[in-house]
Amino acid sequence: MKYTLLVVCTLAMHTLYAQDTYKGKILNTYNQSIENANITVNDSVVGTTDKFGMFEVTLNEPNVVYVYAEGYEVLEAELTDKDQFYTFNIQPEANLGELVVNVNKKNTERNKGITNSQTMNSGELLKAACCNLAESFETNPSIDVNFSDAISGSKQIKMLGLTSPYILIAEENIPSVRGASQAYGLSFTPGTWVESIQVTKGAGSVVNGFESISGQINTELIKPANDIPFYLNLYGSTDARFEMNAHFNEKISDKWSSSLFLHGNTRVKKNDMNHDGFLDNPLGSQINIMNRWQYQNLEKGWIAFLTARYMKDEKQTGEIDFDKNIHKLTTDKWGSELNTDKFDASSKVGYVFPDQPYKSFGWQNSFSYHKQNSYFGLNQFNITQRSIYSNLLYSSIISNTLHKFSTGVSFMYDDYSEFVYNYTAQNYDRTDTSYGAFFEYTYDNTDNLALILGGRIDNSNRLGTFVTPRLHLRYNPWEKTTLRASAGRGKRLANIFAENQYLFASSRQFNILDEGGKAYGMDPEIAWNYGVSITQDFQFLNKNTSVTLDFYRTDFQNQIVVDLDQSARTVNFYNLDGKSYANSFQAELNYNIIKHLNLRAAYKYYDIKTTYNGKDLERPLQAKHRLFANLEFMTHEHNGSYWKFDATWNWLGKQRLPYTGDNSQENQLPTYTSSFSTINAQVTKVFSDNFEVYIGGENIGNYRQHHVILGADDPFGNEFDSTIVYGPIFGQMYYAGLRFKIKQ
């Protein structure tokens, strides 16, 4: 497809050692920002555009620059007059005769920035079944995806060996999956709504708060100004799951755009492939509606978003013959319901100074209401959370663009109403408030050295006043080699019931050791995270190759220990008395085998130990060794038609299981599991820019965990436990779907 690139460069002069800094913005013919366009001088990249299309280049003297943007013709321009306003218009690609260059954008790219980050675009999400966020990381080796239990059907993610509560999960840099939504919140965002996902290992930016410990996941939703008029996705699978996604977009004016997103899913069939009398997947349905408005006036520097969303999610699970109208909260049949209502509203306003594009401010605000009513057999758990978040940010430079800074203030309010019935009934109502200020300094010499040094000070009604330091460093010792390092501190209050509510689907008694702290009688969690990584790009057999090695360590000063090892009858919560750490090593290879055939492979090693009641034990349900491989292939395009093939293989080594020695013989498990592997694959036929169909399969090798639910024949007995899940519960699953688009 031929494109014309409109390049608008606004030049300003800042003197440092006789260097001049040129700034500008790169747009396409629809006035949309072009991200990751490279500006080069003498074959060296001197600048890259950010997600707003902004770039900065520092030159010793007026020079000829070249702008390379994927899918656009190369722009050559001579910058001679520092006071002139430059407007360049790149013509459609010329006919180059025998020379044809095809560039395919990677679905997952390692960012060139200072942090150890990867960006997954919408193409990566399409590799999985009709996914939500919880299911969208199957093809990313940095994230581990596991079932949390054998009842809810929900999946949990881990980064650096630590579960999602230790990851700052944000939506357009507004914290989103936290508190009441921690267990199931990732399933509340449909994958088709997502434009891209940024995955950052290690300590995150202080701009986004103090809670991040092992990493950050930020989701960027589709922008109304960039959306197409209509999109439809229909999906169905052999486990009787059906989904529909529809997007409607309207360009109201040259400045206003609006999108309406509709999502619905349901599962209508009872599945019990292992014949234990319990559903393998919950029955239920979800309705999800989102409306977004975008205003942009790029000439004057303004951009704003308004978003409102409502979701209703209902799940029913338990014994095959359970009828909620008859058996609810009785001992006739074991059953469970999880009913959630959620409403969110947010606003984002940003301003970039037109004559000083390095200077900007932004203001983010959000309100969230989350209500969950649920029961698990006779155990009941209800929680309502009302949250307000506000973050005001200002960015500029210090003397010149080698030295940048961001500073601001933030406020967070959480009001919880929490009711728990587990042998005894108790309310845990509380209100958390925190406000803080942050400052982040960035140095980047645009050559081989860059760093981010940040800190914030916060005051919380339950955490007190505390400081959060963070450091990120990038160094390029030689061409195509990148070294990164990071260190930082995180602090958080554990929501022990919301984060571990899967444990209610057992007969375990909850014991909380009250030590006078302000969070369920316990102290806040505090941890330091340190990490280093090295990335080497090179040519192997004349093909692009990249190898990345990274190592991270998380040291807990305090942790709320969830102890399943003292007895199979209890779960104990208490402050760490000893040590708790997580070491994570990953080696990743990306290799272009032949044209259009790419391999991504990884090996991961985890060393994670915690002191449980005086004993240093491996963290349960965590494989020490993991292998990952993903192959993707696309055929040559002919008249807009082509095929796409994708396959992912995961191998997990043995995992330590929680103690079950005080159960009867038939409900005892070995100390370790056996290793196993799974294969997922998908084939997509693209007929045109408007229509495509896909078929795929998950767990094609049909591996299933044996003895998933302990005491399934006596679910109200004291040995019932559905929480010890280390592998797939459901066997082979196949699916098919279609995607239809109207682009004009």
XYZ file of C-alpha atoms in Angstrom:
744
model
C 0.000 0.000 0.000
C 1.332 3.454 -0.935
C 1.434 6.164 1.667
C 2.387 9.791 1.838
C 4.218 10.913 4.944
C 3.744 14.420 6.224
C 6.642 15.496 8.397
C 6.275 18.626 10.447
C 9.531 19.693 12.091
C 9.599 22.518 14.581
C 13.192 23.561 15.154
C 14.455 25.238 18.297
C 18.007 26.019 19.426
C 19.561 25.156 22.748
C 23.316 25.557 22.939
C 25.557 23.013 24.645
C 29.107 22.511 23.502
C 28.189 24.034 20.105
C 25.414 21.487 19.545
C 21.918 22.352 18.350
C 18.846 20.326 19.232
C 16.164 19.943 16.592
C 12.718 18.839 17.584
C 9.729 17.810 15.596
C 6.788 15.570 15.064
C 6.186 12.966 12.378
C 2.650 12.406 11.129
C 0.973 10.476 8.356
C -1.546 11.930 5.916
C -4.335 11.371 8.437
C -2.482 13.507 10.999
C -1.773 10.408 13.059
C 1.447 10.133 15.015
C 4.114 7.799 13.640
C 5.893 5.872 16.383
C 9.396 4.357 16.120
C 10.453 6.337 13.029
C 14.250 6.578 12.957
C 16.114 9.815 12.149
C 19.627 9.076 10.891
C 22.777 10.990 9.997
C 25.636 9.224 8.184
C 23.943 5.843 8.704
C 23.724 6.390 12.483
C 20.406 6.704 14.278
C 20.346 10.032 16.131
C 16.712 10.009 17.179
C 13.530 7.932 17.276
C 9.978 9.150 17.517
C 7.969 8.332 20.634
C 4.352 7.187 20.763
C 3.259 10.799 20.094
C 5.441 11.044 16.991
C 7.854 13.404 18.765
C 11.595 13.295 18.146
C 14.666 15.229 19.175
C 18.029 15.207 17.399
C 21.198 16.951 18.499
C 23.621 17.898 15.707
C 27.045 19.517 15.797
C 26.226 21.493 12.662
C 23.519 21.743 9.978
C 23.300 18.419 8.260
C 21.332 16.104 5.985
C 18.992 13.774 7.872
C 16.996 10.777 6.721
C 13.696 9.689 8.220
C 12.855 5.992 8.054
C 9.305 4.959 8.927
C 8.054 1.452 8.217
C 5.604 1.439 5.322
C 6.601 4.938 4.196
C 9.109 6.312 1.727
C 12.432 7.521 3.107
C 12.611 11.276 3.597
C 15.852 13.155 2.890
C 16.040 16.692 4.244
C 18.752 19.283 4.782
C 18.415 21.249 8.013
C 20.177 24.568 7.497
C 18.131 27.340 9.064
C 17.487 26.927 12.785
C 14.792 29.591 12.735
C 12.796 28.227 9.819
C 9.600 26.209 10.243
C 10.046 23.067 8.114
C 7.197 21.142 6.495
C 8.132 18.091 4.426
C 5.796 16.009 2.331
C 6.975 12.568 1.265
C 5.492 11.400 -1.976
C 4.077 7.882 -2.545
C 6.699 5.191 -2.946
C 8.386 5.303 -6.332
C 8.510 2.391 -8.758
C 11.899 0.868 -8.050
C 11.841 -1.657 -10.867
C 13.617 -4.831 -9.823
C 14.278 -3.643 -6.268
C 11.441 -4.605 -3.919
C 11.813 -4.198 -0.153
C 9.304 -5.846 2.186
C 9.388 -4.959 5.864
C 7.221 -6.889 8.330
C 6.543 -5.321 11.686
C 7.235 -7.709 14.565
C 4.269 -8.586 16.743
C 6.486 -8.304 19.823
C 9.416 -5.914 19.879
C 12.004 -5.223 22.534
C 11.937 -1.500 23.180
C 15.013 0.599 22.517
C 14.451 2.653 25.662
C 16.179 2.622 29.030
C 13.985 0.045 30.755
C 13.917 -3.673 29.977
C 10.588 -3.595 28.144
C 8.761 -5.337 25.342
C 5.760 -4.117 23.368
C 3.138 -6.613 22.205
C 0.930 -5.214 19.457
C -2.524 -6.401 18.420
C -0.988 -8.970 16.055
C 0.504 -10.813 19.032
C -2.865 -10.977 20.772
C -4.471 -12.493 17.680
C -2.244 -15.547 18.040
C -4.279 -16.778 20.996
C -7.895 -17.894 21.139
C -10.451 -15.087 21.384
C -8.655 -13.821 24.416
C -8.969 -11.492 27.317
C -5.911 -10.006 28.978
C -5.421 -13.036 31.221
C -5.109 -15.224 28.107
C -3.044 -12.852 25.990
C 0.406 -13.725 27.359
C 0.583 -17.333 26.170
C 3.090 -16.356 23.463
C 5.249 -14.077 25.653
C 8.078 -15.903 27.452
C 8.440 -13.140 30.058
C 5.018 -13.940 31.539
C 3.949 -17.277 33.019
C 0.251 -18.186 32.755
C -1.342 -20.793 35.041
C -4.788 -21.787 36.269
C -5.313 -20.520 39.815
C -7.675 -23.321 40.867
C -9.909 -26.080 39.539
C -13.188 -24.249 40.154
C -13.240 -20.683 38.801
C -11.598 -21.343 35.418
C -9.544 -18.160 35.885
C -5.908 -17.815 34.937
C -3.250 -16.005 36.915
C -0.018 -14.550 35.610
C 3.440 -14.392 37.105
C 6.449 -12.243 36.322
C 9.913 -13.071 37.661
C 8.236 -15.940 39.503
C 5.902 -13.684 41.510
C 2.127 -13.555 41.174
C 0.126 -10.643 39.777
C -0.323 -8.689 43.057
C 3.384 -7.847 42.827
C 2.978 -6.523 39.270
C 1.683 -3.013 38.652
C -1.046 -3.638 36.084
C -2.227 -0.412 34.455
C -4.510 0.687 31.664
C -3.029 3.641 29.803
C -0.816 4.231 32.861
C -3.760 4.299 35.285
C -3.539 1.428 37.834
C -6.390 -0.929 36.973
C -6.109 -4.517 38.263
C -5.706 -4.122 42.012
C -7.604 -4.668 45.226
C -10.972 -6.352 44.649
C -10.218 -7.055 40.985
C -6.859 -8.728 41.611
C -8.084 -12.319 41.131
C -10.246 -11.937 38.025
C -9.618 -8.406 36.745
C -7.440 -9.494 33.818
C -10.430 -11.352 32.352
C -12.480 -8.135 32.312
C -10.642 -6.534 29.353
C -11.323 -8.189 25.958
C -8.257 -8.644 23.797
C -9.816 -6.965 20.751
C -10.006 -3.673 22.665
C -6.240 -3.630 23.111
C -3.912 -1.703 20.813
C -0.672 -2.776 22.507
C 0.747 -4.066 25.789
C 4.032 -2.909 27.308
C 5.710 -5.452 29.581
C 8.492 -4.068 31.789
C 10.626 -6.266 34.014
C 11.859 -5.054 37.381
C 11.075 -1.869 39.238
C 8.769 0.408 37.274
C 8.633 4.164 36.995
C 7.841 6.206 40.117
C 5.443 8.214 37.939
C 2.987 5.300 38.127
C 3.094 4.753 41.882
C 4.921 2.882 44.624
C 3.300 -0.585 44.437
C 5.300 -2.151 41.586
C 7.761 -4.818 42.776
C 8.461 -7.413 40.075
C 7.378 -5.448 37.005
C 4.749 -3.461 35.193
C 2.185 -4.315 32.518
C 0.564 -1.368 30.783
C -2.288 -1.809 28.320
C -2.978 0.761 25.620
C -6.536 0.647 24.319
C -7.507 1.409 20.723
C -7.631 5.150 20.141
C -10.841 6.501 18.551
C -8.844 8.743 16.180
C -7.029 5.682 14.816
C -9.933 3.236 14.815
C -11.772 1.911 11.759
C -15.528 2.473 11.271
C -16.536 -1.113 12.089
C -14.959 -4.305 13.413
C -16.616 -7.644 14.188
C -15.099 -10.743 15.740
C -17.093 -13.957 16.278
C -15.658 -16.951 18.133
C -16.756 -20.420 19.204
C -14.956 -23.362 20.771
C -15.433 -27.039 21.534
C -15.797 -26.284 25.254
C -19.031 -24.399 24.412
C -17.550 -20.941 24.846
C -18.908 -18.317 22.462
C -17.830 -14.701 22.103
C -18.750 -11.620 20.127
C -16.829 -8.365 19.834
C -18.107 -5.399 17.855
C -16.462 -1.983 17.501
C -18.172 1.081 16.074
C -16.239 4.264 15.321
C -17.315 7.694 14.181
C -15.115 10.637 13.159
C -17.389 13.436 14.330
C -15.096 16.241 13.175
C -11.453 16.847 12.432
C -10.870 17.083 16.199
C -13.447 14.740 17.782
C -13.727 10.946 17.431
C -15.751 8.372 19.333
C -15.715 4.578 19.593
C -18.237 2.162 21.061
C -16.970 -1.292 22.057
C -19.333 -4.184 22.740
C -18.298 -7.557 24.128
C -20.301 -10.591 25.151
C -19.298 -14.127 26.033
C -21.039 -17.170 27.398
C -20.436 -20.828 28.149
C -23.570 -22.917 27.982
C -22.430 -26.543 28.204
C -21.363 -28.572 31.220
C -17.925 -30.170 30.780
C -16.455 -32.872 33.012
C -13.700 -34.532 31.023
C -11.953 -36.064 34.050
C -15.218 -37.519 35.433
C -14.737 -36.259 38.984
C -18.290 -34.939 39.205
C -17.210 -31.274 39.010
C -17.366 -28.845 36.107
C -14.038 -28.358 34.353
C -15.099 -24.843 33.270
C -17.658 -22.555 34.884
C -20.945 -21.795 33.214
C -21.690 -18.113 32.858
C -21.735 -14.989 30.790
C -20.187 -11.544 30.564
C -21.468 -8.298 29.086
C -18.913 -5.542 28.614
C -19.560 -2.092 27.110
C -17.104 0.763 26.670
C -17.469 4.202 25.105
C -14.403 6.344 24.350
C -14.124 9.921 23.164
C -10.958 11.511 21.847
C -10.221 15.162 21.202
C -7.032 16.202 19.482
C -5.828 19.549 18.271
C -2.249 18.784 17.331
C -1.543 22.241 15.958
C -2.262 23.763 19.343
C -0.849 20.845 21.317
C -4.010 19.475 22.993
C -5.178 15.875 23.282
C -7.837 14.405 25.599
C -9.640 11.122 26.232
C -12.891 10.379 28.044
C -13.750 6.742 28.741
C -16.701 5.059 30.454
C -17.218 1.323 30.853
C -19.687 -1.076 32.440
C -19.221 -4.812 32.907
C -21.359 -7.576 34.364
C -19.780 -10.989 34.832
C -21.569 -14.067 36.188
C -20.039 -17.496 36.818
C -21.488 -20.708 38.207
C -19.440 -23.794 38.931
C -19.251 -26.779 41.231
C -20.774 -30.222 41.017
C -22.389 -31.229 37.748
C -25.852 -31.559 39.320
C -25.668 -28.322 41.331
C -28.723 -26.084 40.855
C -28.282 -22.619 42.345
C -32.032 -22.233 42.826
C -32.139 -25.351 45.003
C -28.696 -26.092 46.417
C -27.186 -22.654 47.131
C -25.481 -22.590 50.567
C -26.716 -26.066 51.434
C -24.837 -29.322 51.900
C -26.885 -31.206 49.299
C -24.613 -30.261 46.389
C -21.376 -28.242 46.378
C -21.638 -25.175 44.186
C -20.193 -21.726 43.680
C -21.229 -18.435 42.121
C -19.130 -15.348 41.392
C -21.171 -12.340 40.315
C -19.370 -9.089 39.556
C -20.574 -5.642 38.559
C -17.956 -3.095 37.585
C -18.130 0.507 36.407
C -15.160 2.665 35.421
C -14.819 6.232 34.207
C -11.580 8.009 33.358
C -10.238 11.152 31.753
C -6.845 12.066 30.353
C -5.821 15.540 29.268
C -2.443 16.311 27.742
C -0.826 19.454 26.407
C 2.421 19.743 24.437
C 3.802 23.247 24.001
C 3.773 23.768 20.200
C 6.983 25.805 20.098
C 8.657 23.676 22.809
C 7.671 20.046 22.109
C 9.932 18.753 24.890
C 7.644 20.474 27.411
C 4.249 19.008 28.314
C 1.812 18.343 31.086
C -0.844 15.694 31.617
C -3.647 15.059 34.074
C -5.154 11.606 34.599
C -8.269 10.916 36.653
C -10.299 7.783 37.193
C -13.164 6.438 39.264
C -13.859 2.731 39.692
C -16.692 0.826 41.333
C -16.286 -2.927 41.769
C -18.824 -5.178 43.497
C -18.421 -8.943 43.815
C -20.821 -11.271 45.601
C -19.648 -14.862 45.756
C -19.847 -18.109 47.646
C -17.810 -21.309 47.488
C -19.811 -24.139 48.999
C -20.595 -22.763 52.464
C -17.833 -20.142 52.389
C -18.966 -16.646 51.465
C -16.918 -13.712 50.215
C -18.406 -10.342 49.262
C -16.366 -7.267 48.462
C -17.155 -3.783 47.201
C -14.420 -1.320 46.274
C -14.783 2.337 45.332
C -11.581 3.941 44.087
C -10.470 7.383 42.965
C -7.124 8.025 41.303
C -5.574 11.279 40.151
C -2.121 11.961 38.728
C -0.815 15.341 37.570
C 2.399 15.242 35.528
C 4.733 17.893 34.111
C 7.719 17.147 31.849
C 10.459 19.410 30.549
C 14.242 19.714 30.188
C 17.089 21.004 32.309
C 19.174 23.396 30.182
C 19.055 21.091 27.127
C 17.451 17.908 25.885
C 20.249 15.733 27.217
C 18.692 16.304 30.610
C 14.954 15.777 31.029
C 12.687 15.495 34.005
C 9.143 14.584 34.945
C 7.513 15.631 38.176
C 4.062 15.683 39.635
C 1.664 14.753 42.404
C -0.774 11.858 42.770
C -3.698 10.851 44.956
C -5.365 7.482 45.543
C -8.487 6.618 47.530
C -9.855 3.110 48.148
C -12.980 2.367 50.154
C -13.565 -1.334 50.877
C -16.597 -3.151 52.202
C -15.518 -6.744 52.740
C -17.486 -9.624 54.275
C -15.980 -13.054 54.875
C -17.701 -16.169 56.174
C -15.300 -19.059 56.753
C -16.394 -20.849 59.936
C -17.006 -17.397 61.448
C -18.491 -14.250 59.874
C -16.509 -11.027 59.948
C -16.428 -7.628 58.253
C -13.152 -6.096 57.140
C -14.396 -2.656 56.090
C -11.671 -0.054 55.702
C -10.600 3.064 53.830
C -7.127 3.613 52.360
C -5.879 7.002 51.226
C -2.476 8.053 49.959
C -1.046 11.148 48.347
C 2.463 11.758 47.134
C 4.897 13.669 44.971
C 7.471 12.319 42.552
C 10.471 13.484 40.538
C 12.195 11.554 37.761
C 15.385 12.697 36.043
C 16.450 11.276 32.659
C 19.855 11.623 31.061
C 20.381 10.414 27.478
C 23.421 11.327 25.414
C 21.700 9.737 22.348
C 24.843 7.655 21.829
C 25.700 5.016 24.395
C 24.555 6.050 27.877
C 21.171 6.802 29.403
C 19.695 6.610 32.871
C 16.520 7.310 34.791
C 16.801 8.265 38.452
C 13.494 8.639 40.216
C 12.036 8.967 43.652
C 8.728 9.674 45.279
C 7.517 10.445 48.780
C 4.062 9.318 49.836
C 1.872 9.559 52.885
C -0.730 6.863 53.547
C -3.153 6.526 56.412
C -2.024 2.916 56.898
C 1.504 2.925 55.483
C 2.699 6.174 57.022
C 5.198 8.424 55.255
C 7.804 6.658 53.146
C 10.203 7.112 50.229
C 10.382 5.013 47.043
C 13.660 5.159 45.046
C 14.070 3.704 41.540
C 17.029 3.565 39.106
C 17.264 2.402 35.474
C 20.460 2.403 33.405
C 21.201 1.615 29.754
C 24.694 1.402 28.269
C 25.797 0.450 24.739
C 29.460 -0.639 24.998
C 29.622 -1.366 21.281
C 27.375 -1.546 18.261
C 24.256 -3.728 18.595
C 24.958 -4.524 22.261
C 22.769 -3.128 24.997
C 23.335 -3.480 28.726
C 20.572 -2.570 31.163
C 20.366 -2.490 34.945
C 17.665 -1.506 37.388
C 17.027 -1.323 41.107
C 14.075 -0.160 43.123
C 11.902 -0.512 46.168
C 8.198 -1.322 46.298
C 5.664 -1.221 49.106
C 2.076 -2.436 49.194
C -0.802 -3.499 51.392
C -1.857 -7.097 50.797
C -5.576 -7.744 50.304
C -5.297 -11.277 51.622
C -8.847 -12.445 50.834
C -9.321 -10.816 47.428
C -5.892 -11.977 46.258
C -6.303 -15.524 47.571
C -10.040 -16.077 47.255
C -9.458 -19.283 45.291
C -8.601 -20.830 48.686
C -12.250 -20.519 49.699
C -12.885 -23.407 47.269
C -11.509 -25.810 49.863
C -12.232 -26.936 53.397
C -9.179 -25.115 54.747
C -9.701 -22.932 57.790
C -8.276 -19.407 57.480
C -5.943 -18.445 60.331
C -4.621 -14.879 60.531
C -1.786 -14.142 62.952
C -2.669 -10.658 64.209
C 0.522 -8.838 65.128
C -0.976 -5.378 65.538
C -0.381 -4.187 61.990
C -2.793 -2.035 60.027
C -3.630 -4.538 57.259
C -5.609 -7.448 58.738
C -3.387 -7.073 61.791
C -0.229 -7.510 59.703
C 2.456 -5.233 58.309
C 2.783 -3.949 54.720
C 4.846 -5.863 52.193
C 8.213 -4.295 51.309
C 10.659 -5.596 48.724
C 13.736 -4.561 46.752
C 14.164 -5.655 43.150
C 17.501 -5.684 41.305
C 18.163 -6.745 37.740
C 20.616 -6.762 34.839
C 20.149 -7.704 31.195
C 22.196 -7.819 28.017
C 20.859 -7.858 24.462
C 23.032 -8.677 21.473
C 21.798 -8.260 17.895
C 23.767 -9.913 15.088
C 23.551 -11.726 11.770
C 23.567 -15.525 11.762
C 23.565 -17.173 8.330
C 22.667 -13.730 6.976
C 19.502 -13.623 9.099
C 18.566 -11.194 11.850
C 19.221 -12.700 15.263
C 18.837 -11.379 18.783
C 19.861 -12.920 22.107
C 18.837 -11.492 25.488
C 20.043 -12.683 28.885
C 18.607 -11.235 32.073
C 18.775 -11.924 35.788
C 16.549 -10.420 38.475
C 16.402 -10.829 42.217
C 13.595 -9.776 44.539
C 14.351 -9.553 48.262
C 11.454 -9.141 50.671
C 11.988 -7.140 53.833
C 8.486 -8.194 54.789
C 5.924 -10.373 53.062
C 2.511 -11.695 54.014
C 3.255 -15.407 53.919
C 0.425 -17.627 52.648
C 1.298 -20.916 54.322
C -0.300 -24.099 52.988
C 2.350 -26.392 54.436
C 1.595 -26.569 58.150
C -1.489 -28.662 57.520
C -3.781 -29.720 54.687
C -6.630 -28.418 56.848
C -5.535 -24.781 57.185
C -4.134 -21.755 55.401
C -2.132 -19.466 57.649
C -1.366 -15.793 57.009
C 1.465 -14.141 58.909
C 4.341 -11.676 58.617
C 7.573 -13.043 57.201
C 9.841 -14.365 59.947
C 12.970 -15.312 58.084
C 13.794 -14.755 54.448
C 11.914 -14.649 51.181
C 13.513 -14.120 47.807
C 12.964 -14.821 44.125
C 15.811 -15.258 41.638
C 14.867 -15.310 37.962
C 17.130 -16.006 34.984
C 15.949 -15.954 31.366
C 17.733 -16.554 28.072
C 15.748 -15.570 24.995
C 16.513 -16.076 21.299
C 14.759 -14.385 18.386
C 15.768 -15.645 14.957
C 14.483 -15.095 11.438
C 14.954 -18.630 10.041
C 13.834 -17.845 6.521
C 11.752 -15.107 5.010
C 8.481 -14.779 6.946
C 9.443 -17.604 9.357
C 10.420 -16.413 12.832
C 11.458 -18.326 15.925
C 11.240 -17.076 19.506
C 12.669 -19.433 22.126
C 13.461 -19.045 25.811
C 14.765 -20.905 28.833
C 13.813 -19.760 32.325
C 15.231 -20.746 35.699
C 13.635 -19.808 39.020
C 15.080 -20.075 42.508
C 12.301 -18.947 44.854
C 12.296 -19.699 48.565
C 10.383 -18.492 51.607
C 10.605 -19.265 55.299
C 7.436 -21.172 56.236
C 7.053 -21.645 59.998
C 10.822 -21.771 60.474
C 11.573 -23.893 57.394
C 13.088 -22.543 54.177
C 11.056 -24.147 51.397
C 10.650 -23.724 47.665
C 7.591 -21.709 46.724
C 4.865 -24.288 45.924
C 3.405 -24.677 42.424
C 6.406 -23.021 40.785
C 8.552 -24.882 38.250
C 12.268 -24.262 38.570
C 12.874 -24.892 34.878
C 10.718 -23.784 31.939
C 11.229 -23.943 28.171
C 9.319 -21.946 25.582
C 9.266 -21.848 21.781
C 7.058 -19.978 19.337
C 7.082 -20.294 15.541
C 5.218 -17.895 13.288
C 4.998 -18.019 9.506
C 3.199 -15.929 6.917
C 2.877 -16.749 3.244
C 3.495 -14.290 0.456
C 0.648 -11.843 -0.023
C -1.240 -12.073 -3.314
C -4.022 -9.612 -4.059
C -4.439 -8.970 -0.335
C -4.797 -12.678 0.470
C -2.340 -14.742 2.543
C -2.049 -17.374 5.298
C -0.671 -17.042 8.828
C 0.515 -19.975 10.953
C 1.489 -19.884 14.606
C 2.497 -22.572 17.121
C 3.640 -22.302 20.749
C 5.266 -25.022 22.875
C 5.675 -24.767 26.652
C 7.544 -27.221 28.866
C 7.385 -27.036 32.655
C 9.695 -28.919 34.973
C 8.667 -30.464 38.251
C 6.885 -28.330 40.848
C 6.731 -28.668 44.625
C 3.240 -29.357 45.936
C 1.838 -28.149 49.268
C 1.799 -30.573 52.178
C -1.052 -33.122 52.124
C 0.414 -35.707 54.495
C -2.387 -35.471 57.072
C -5.021 -36.479 54.495
C -6.165 -40.023 53.989
C -4.067 -42.059 51.573
C -6.289 -41.453 48.536
C -6.069 -37.677 49.006
C -2.321 -37.433 49.507
C -0.130 -36.012 46.756
C 3.583 -36.558 46.083
C 6.094 -33.898 47.062
C 6.777 -32.984 43.425
C 4.839 -33.155 40.194
C 6.158 -34.634 36.989
C 7.190 -32.393 34.121
C 4.841 -31.836 31.196
C 4.441 -29.813 28.016
C 1.609 -28.185 26.069
C 1.173 -27.121 22.443
C -1.111 -24.391 21.095
C -1.482 -23.636 17.380
C -3.512 -21.409 15.095
C -4.059 -20.994 11.339
C -5.499 -17.788 9.883
C -6.626 -17.205 6.330
C -6.720 -13.538 5.378
C -8.929 -13.117 2.321
C -8.630 -9.335 2.146
C -8.160 -6.260 4.294
C -11.780 -6.705 5.319
C -12.244 -10.390 6.071
C -10.359 -13.287 7.652
C -11.132 -16.586 9.378
C -9.100 -18.549 11.894
C -9.036 -21.982 13.505
C -6.840 -23.190 16.312
C -6.286 -25.555 19.180
C -5.036 -25.382 22.754
C -3.393 -28.197 24.687
C -3.237 -30.197 21.478
C -1.165 -32.883 23.209
C -4.140 -33.426 25.558
C -2.122 -33.304 28.788
C -4.343 -33.183 31.863
C -3.513 -33.030 35.542
C -4.681 -36.129 37.359
C -6.467 -35.937 40.711
C -7.282 -32.249 40.344
C -9.770 -31.977 43.228
C -8.933 -33.722 46.489
C -11.933 -35.171 48.272
C -14.237 -34.604 45.304
C -16.463 -37.448 46.494
C -17.055 -35.638 49.826
C -16.938 -31.891 49.034
C -18.151 -30.866 52.500
C -15.614 -33.081 54.235
C -12.373 -31.799 55.762
C -10.156 -33.069 52.913
C -11.862 -31.211 50.065
C -9.356 -29.024 48.190
C -9.585 -27.710 44.609
C -6.659 -25.291 44.867
C -3.632 -27.494 44.128
C -3.506 -26.982 40.372
C -0.230 -27.193 38.471
C -1.327 -28.044 34.911
C -4.212 -28.032 32.454
C -7.559 -29.236 33.752
C -9.381 -29.354 30.443
C -8.055 -31.548 27.630
C -7.810 -30.611 23.981
C -9.789 -27.556 22.992
C -10.379 -26.383 19.429
C -11.904 -23.151 18.234
C -12.824 -21.170 15.127
C -13.785 -17.609 14.378
C -13.951 -14.799 11.891
C -12.978 -11.144 11.737
C -14.745 -8.615 9.544
C -13.698 -4.987 9.080
C -15.008 -1.920 7.335
C -12.104 0.470 6.891
C -13.703 3.327 4.959
